[in-house]
CSV table of C-alpha atoms and ligand atoms in Angstrom, one decimal:
chain,number,residue,atom,x,y,z
A,1,MET,CA,0.0,0.1,0.0
A,2,ASN,CA,1.2,3.5,-0.8
A,3,ILE,CA,0.0,5.7,1.8
A,4,SER,CA,0.4,9.1,-0.1
A,5,GLU,CA,-1.3,7.9,-3.0
A,6,LEU,CA,-4.3,6.3,-0.9
A,7,LEU,CA,-4.9,9.5,1.2
A,8,LYS,CA,-4.9,11.3,-2.6
A,9,ASN,CA,-7.5,9.0,-3.9
A,10,LYS,CA,-9.6,9.5,-0.9
A,11,LEU,CA,-9.5,13.5,-1.2
A,12,GLU,CA,-9.9,13.3,-5.0
A,13,SER,CA,-13.1,11.5,-4.4
A,14,ASN,CA,-14.2,14.0,-1.9
A,15,GLN,CA,-14.1,11.8,0.9
A,16,THR,CA,-12.3,12.9,4.2
A,17,VAL,CA,-13.3,9.5,6.4
A,18,LEU,CA,-11.5,6.7,6.3
A,19,THR,CA,-13.6,3.5,7.2
A,20,GLU,CA,-12.6,1.4,10.5
A,21,PHE,CA,-11.3,-1.1,7.6
A,22,GLU,CA,-9.2,1.4,6.0
A,23,SER,CA,-7.8,3.0,8.9
A,24,LYS,CA,-6.6,-0.3,10.5
A,25,ASN,CA,-5.3,-1.5,7.4
A,26,LEU,CA,-3.2,1.9,7.0
A,27,LEU,CA,-2.0,1.2,10.7
A,28,LYS,CA,-0.8,-2.2,9.6
A,29,GLU,CA,1.1,-0.8,7.0
A,30,ILE,CA,3.1,1.3,9.7
A,31,GLY,CA,3.5,-1.8,11.7
A,32,ILE,CA,0.8,-1.2,14.0
A,33,PRO,CA,-0.6,-4.5,14.6
A,34,ILE,CA,-4.6,-5.0,14.3
A,35,PRO,CA,-6.7,-8.3,14.1
A,36,GLU,CA,-6.8,-10.1,10.7
A,37,GLN,CA,-9.9,-8.6,8.8
A,38,GLU,CA,-11.8,-9.1,5.7
A,39,LEU,CA,-14.8,-7.6,4.1
A,40,ALA,CA,-17.9,-9.4,2.8
A,41,ILE,CA,-21.2,-8.3,1.2
A,42,THR,CA,-22.8,-11.6,1.1
A,43,LYS,CA,-23.8,-14.4,3.8
A,44,GLU,CA,-21.9,-16.9,2.2
A,45,LYS,CA,-19.2,-14.9,1.8
A,46,THR,CA,-19.1,-13.7,5.6
A,47,ILE,CA,-19.2,-17.3,6.5
A,48,ALA,CA,-16.6,-18.5,4.2
A,49,VAL,CA,-14.4,-15.9,5.8
A,50,ALA,CA,-14.9,-16.5,9.3
A,51,LYS,CA,-14.1,-20.1,8.7
A,52,LYS,CA,-10.8,-19.0,7.0
A,53,ILE,CA,-9.9,-16.5,10.0
A,54,GLY,CA,-10.9,-19.1,12.4
A,55,PHE,CA,-13.2,-18.8,15.7
A,56,PRO,CA,-13.9,-16.8,17.5
A,57,VAL,CA,-14.6,-13.9,15.2
A,58,VAL,CA,-16.0,-10.4,15.5
A,59,LEU,CA,-18.6,-9.0,12.9
A,60,LYS,CA,-19.2,-5.3,12.2
A,61,LEU,CA,-21.5,-3.4,10.2
A,62,MET,CA,-19.3,-1.1,8.0
A,63,ALA,CA,-21.7,1.8,6.8
A,64,GLU,CA,-20.8,5.8,6.4
A,65,ASP,CA,-23.7,6.6,8.4
A,66,VAL,CA,-23.1,4.1,11.2
A,67,VAL,CA,-20.2,5.9,13.4
A,68,HIS,CA,-20.6,4.8,16.8
A,69,LYS,CA,-21.0,1.1,15.8
A,70,SER,CA,-22.0,-0.7,19.3
A,71,ASP,CA,-24.7,2.4,20.1
A,72,THR,CA,-26.5,1.1,17.0
A,73,GLY,CA,-25.5,-2.7,17.7
A,74,ALA,CA,-23.1,-2.8,15.0
A,75,VAL,CA,-20.6,-5.0,16.4
A,76,LYS,CA,-21.3,-8.5,17.3
A,77,LEU,CA,-18.5,-9.9,19.6
A,78,ASN,CA,-17.2,-13.6,20.3
A,79,ILE,CA,-19.0,-15.2,17.5
A,80,ASN,CA,-17.8,-19.0,17.8
A,81,ASN,CA,-19.5,-20.9,14.9
A,82,GLU,CA,-21.8,-20.9,11.6
A,83,VAL,CA,-25.0,-20.5,13.3
A,84,GLU,CA,-24.0,-17.6,15.3
A,85,ILE,CA,-22.5,-16.1,12.1
A,86,ALA,CA,-25.6,-16.4,10.4
A,87,ASN,CA,-27.9,-14.8,13.2
A,88,ALA,CA,-25.2,-12.3,13.4
A,89,TYR,CA,-25.2,-11.2,9.6
A,90,ASP,CA,-29.2,-11.1,9.7
A,91,GLU,CA,-29.4,-8.5,12.5
A,92,LEU,CA,-26.8,-6.4,11.2
A,93,MET,CA,-28.4,-6.1,8.0
A,94,LYS,CA,-31.4,-4.8,9.7
A,95,ILE,CA,-29.8,-1.7,11.3
A,96,PRO,CA,-31.2,1.1,9.0
A,97,SER,CA,-28.8,2.8,7.5
A,98,GLN,CA,-28.8,5.0,3.9
A,99,SER,CA,-25.5,4.0,2.9
A,100,GLU,CA,-23.8,1.0,1.3
A,101,LYS,CA,-23.7,-1.5,3.8
A,102,SER,CA,-20.6,-4.6,4.0
A,103,ILE,CA,-19.5,-6.7,6.9
A,104,SER,CA,-16.4,-6.5,8.7
A,105,ILE,CA,-15.1,-10.1,9.6
A,106,GLN,CA,-12.2,-10.0,12.4
A,107,LYS,CA,-10.4,-12.1,14.6
A,108,MET,CA,-11.7,-11.6,18.0
A,109,ALA,CA,-8.8,-10.4,19.8
A,110,ASP,CA,-7.7,-11.9,23.5
A,111,GLU,CA,-8.7,-9.9,26.5
A,112,PRO,CA,-6.4,-7.5,27.3
A,113,ILE,CA,-5.0,-5.9,30.7
A,114,THR,CA,-6.9,-2.8,29.7
A,115,GLU,CA,-7.9,-1.1,26.8
A,116,LEU,CA,-6.2,2.4,25.6
A,117,ILE,CA,-7.3,5.4,23.6
A,118,ILE,CA,-4.4,6.8,21.3
A,119,GLY,CA,-4.9,9.3,18.9
A,120,MET,CA,-3.9,12.5,17.2
A,121,THR,CA,-5.9,15.7,16.8
A,122,THR,CA,-5.1,18.9,15.0
A,123,ASP,CA,-4.6,22.0,17.2
A,124,ALA,CA,-5.1,25.0,15.4
A,125,GLN,CA,-1.9,26.8,17.2
A,126,PHE,CA,0.4,23.9,17.3
A,127,GLY,CA,-0.4,21.6,14.7
A,128,PRO,CA,-0.8,17.7,15.3
A,129,ALA,CA,-1.1,16.6,18.7
A,130,LEU,CA,-0.6,13.0,20.4
A,131,MET,CA,-3.3,11.6,22.5
A,132,PHE,CA,-3.0,9.0,25.3
A,133,GLY,CA,-5.2,7.5,27.5
A,134,ILE,CA,-6.6,4.5,29.5
A,135,GLY,CA,-10.3,3.7,27.8
A,136,GLY,CA,-13.6,3.7,29.4
A,137,ILE,CA,-14.5,5.9,32.0
A,138,LEU,CA,-11.0,7.2,32.7
A,139,VAL,CA,-10.9,9.1,29.6
A,140,GLU,CA,-14.6,9.7,29.1
A,141,LEU,CA,-15.5,11.1,32.4
A,142,LEU,CA,-12.4,12.0,34.3
A,143,GLU,CA,-10.7,13.2,31.1
A,144,ASP,CA,-7.2,11.5,32.0
A,145,ILE,CA,-5.4,11.8,28.7
A,146,SER,CA,-2.0,13.2,27.9
A,147,PHE,CA,-1.2,15.3,25.0
A,148,ARG,CA,2.1,16.2,23.5
A,149,ILE,CA,2.9,18.1,20.1
A,150,ALA,CA,4.3,16.1,17.1
A,151,PRO,CA,7.0,15.3,16.4
A,152,ILE,CA,7.7,13.3,19.7
A,153,THR,CA,11.0,11.4,20.7
A,154,GLU,CA,11.0,8.1,22.7
A,155,TYR,CA,11.4,10.4,25.9
A,156,ASP,CA,8.2,12.4,25.4
A,157,ALA,CA,6.3,9.1,24.5
A,158,ARG,CA,7.5,7.7,27.9
A,159,GLU,CA,6.8,10.7,30.0
A,160,GLN,CA,3.2,11.2,28.3
A,161,ILE,CA,2.6,7.5,29.0
A,162,HIS,CA,3.8,8.1,33.0
A,163,GLU,CA,2.0,11.3,33.4
A,164,ILE,CA,-1.8,9.7,33.3
A,165,LYS,CA,-3.4,9.5,36.5
A,166,GLY,CA,-4.4,6.2,35.8
A,167,PHE,CA,-0.6,4.9,35.2
A,168,PRO,CA,-0.7,2.3,38.1
A,169,ILE,CA,-3.3,0.0,35.7
A,170,LEU,CA,-0.6,-0.2,33.4
A,171,ASP,CA,2.2,-1.0,36.0
A,172,GLY,CA,1.0,-4.5,37.7
A,173,TYR,CA,-2.3,-2.8,39.5
A,174,ARG,CA,-4.1,-5.7,41.8
A,175,GLY,CA,-1.8,-8.4,40.8
A,176,LYS,CA,-2.6,-8.1,37.1
A,177,PRO,CA,0.8,-8.3,34.8
A,178,LYS,CA,2.6,-5.3,33.8
A,179,ALA,CA,1.2,-3.8,30.6
A,180,ASP,CA,4.1,-3.3,27.5
A,181,ILE,CA,5.0,0.1,27.8
A,182,ASP,CA,7.5,-0.1,24.9
A,183,ALA,CA,4.7,-1.3,22.3
A,184,ILE,CA,3.0,2.0,23.6
A,185,VAL,CA,6.0,4.0,23.1
A,186,ASN,CA,6.5,2.7,19.6
A,187,THR,CA,2.7,3.1,18.8
A,188,LEU,CA,3.1,6.6,19.7
A,189,LEU,CA,6.2,7.1,17.6
A,190,LYS,CA,4.9,5.2,14.6
A,191,ILE,CA,1.8,8.0,14.6
A,192,SER,CA,4.0,10.9,15.0
A,193,ASP,CA,6.3,9.7,12.3
A,194,LEU,CA,3.1,9.3,10.1
A,195,VAL,CA,0.9,12.7,10.8
A,196,ILE,CA,4.6,14.6,10.5
A,197,LYS,CA,4.7,12.9,6.9
A,198,HIS,CA,1.2,13.4,5.9
A,199,GLU,CA,0.0,16.6,6.8
A,200,GLU,CA,-3.5,15.8,4.9
A,201,ILE,CA,-4.2,13.7,8.1
A,202,ASN,CA,-6.5,15.8,10.5
A,203,GLU,CA,-7.6,13.3,13.3
A,204,MET,CA,-6.5,9.9,13.9
A,205,ASP,CA,-8.7,7.8,16.9
A,206,LEU,CA,-7.6,4.3,17.7
A,207,ASN,CA,-10.4,3.4,20.1
A,208,PRO,CA,-9.7,0.9,21.6
A,209,VAL,CA,-5.9,-0.3,21.4
A,210,PHE,CA,-5.7,-3.6,23.5
A,211,ILE,CA,-2.8,-3.8,25.5
A,212,TYR,CA,-0.9,-6.8,27.1
A,213,GLU,CA,1.7,-8.4,28.8
A,214,ASN,CA,3.6,-8.3,25.7
A,215,GLY,CA,2.7,-6.0,22.9
A,216,LEU,CA,-1.1,-4.4,21.9
A,217,ILE,CA,-3.5,-4.6,19.2
A,218,CYS,CA,-5.7,-1.7,17.9
A,219,VAL,CA,-9.0,-3.0,17.5
A,220,ASP,CA,-10.8,-0.2,16.2
A,221,ALA,CA,-9.9,3.0,14.4
A,222,ARG,CA,-10.9,6.2,12.7
A,223,ILE,CA,-8.7,8.3,10.2
A,224,ILE,CA,-10.6,11.7,9.5
A,225,LEU,CA,-8.3,13.8,6.3
A,226,LYS,CA,-8.7,17.7,6.1
A,227,LYS,CA,-10.9,19.2,3.9
A,228,PRO,CA,-8.9,20.2,0.6
A,229,GLY,CA,-8.3,24.0,0.5
A,230,ALA,CA,-9.0,24.1,4.8
A,231,SER,CA,-6.5,26.2,6.3
A,232,LEU,CA,-5.1,24.9,9.8
B,1,ADP,P1,-17.6,1.7,18.3
B,1,ADP,O1,-17.7,2.0,16.9
B,1,ADP,O2,-18.6,1.4,19.2
B,1,ADP,O3,-16.2,2.2,18.9
B,1,ADP,P2,-15.9,-0.8,18.1
B,1,ADP,O4,-15.3,-1.5,17.0
B,1,ADP,O5,-14.7,0.0,19.3
B,1,ADP,O6,-17.4,0.0,18.3
B,1,ADP,O7,-16.4,-2.1,18.9
B,1,ADP,C1,-16.9,-1.9,20.6
B,1,ADP,C2,-16.3,-2.7,21.5
B,1,ADP,O8,-16.0,-4.1,20.9
B,1,ADP,C3,-14.5,-2.2,21.3
B,1,ADP,O9,-14.3,-1.3,22.5
B,1,ADP,C4,-13.8,-3.7,21.9
B,1,ADP,O10,-13.9,-3.5,23.5
B,1,ADP,C5,-14.6,-4.5,21.4
B,1,ADP,N1,-14.1,-5.2,20.3
B,1,ADP,C6,-14.2,-4.6,19.1
B,1,ADP,N2,-13.6,-5.2,18.0
B,1,ADP,C7,-12.8,-6.6,18.4
B,1,ADP,C8,-12.0,-7.5,18.2
B,1,ADP,N3,-11.5,-7.5,16.9
B,1,ADP,N4,-11.6,-8.2,19.3
B,1,ADP,C9,-12.2,-8.1,20.4
B,1,ADP,N5,-12.9,-7.0,21.0
B,1,ADP,C10,-13.4,-6.2,20.1
B,2,MG,MG1,-14.4,2.2,19.5
């Protein structure tokens, strides 16, 4: 995949929002792990892909006007057999949408130590800023999130991770294993590098990233481009 080419094509067709599927493929391209994923439209293909990927799988409805997927029932987790896939497929196809629908079949990722939110937002004054936080109420309610202006160094990334109040959750809280901090550092550095190289990216939201004792995996992502001609 040529990232510049992909972003240029999107903008030329007046699209500024990459789908979850496209966003995660781009992340994979820069070396951020994602679950194996494939798109299908028919039920037969959905079942065939799931068997190829191997159970358990997750099915998600991909449609331009379905943004917060779980709010509308567009995410079906932990599907273990053909009957469950067929049922999940039927339910997903019933979700109201004006856009073209497809189904993303993806490998179900193992239970993490915790979910992380990693992202990028464009500040009017300072340009691209990287965000880091622990998913769920810590970010949503308590706004326990840290920012750094890109480009960042490894030192910045480590500091950014350590400064959130929820850091103990990553450091062996209540007998849980310690999270792989190096994997988070590498992910922040890769995103920093990406957004510096590609100024057309306006916003990135990796939500959630599953963090483990060894490694991490991004299970949902959204990349938004700048509208052509828009100033910062
Ligand atoms: P939403 O659009 O609502 O943010 P997500 O794609 O983030 O939808 O899915 C909702 C939740 O389902 C995630 O926060 C995560 O906990 C879980 N999830 C999504 N994809 C996977 C996956 N491939 N493996 C395991 N859990 C997943
Ligand atoms: Mg999500």
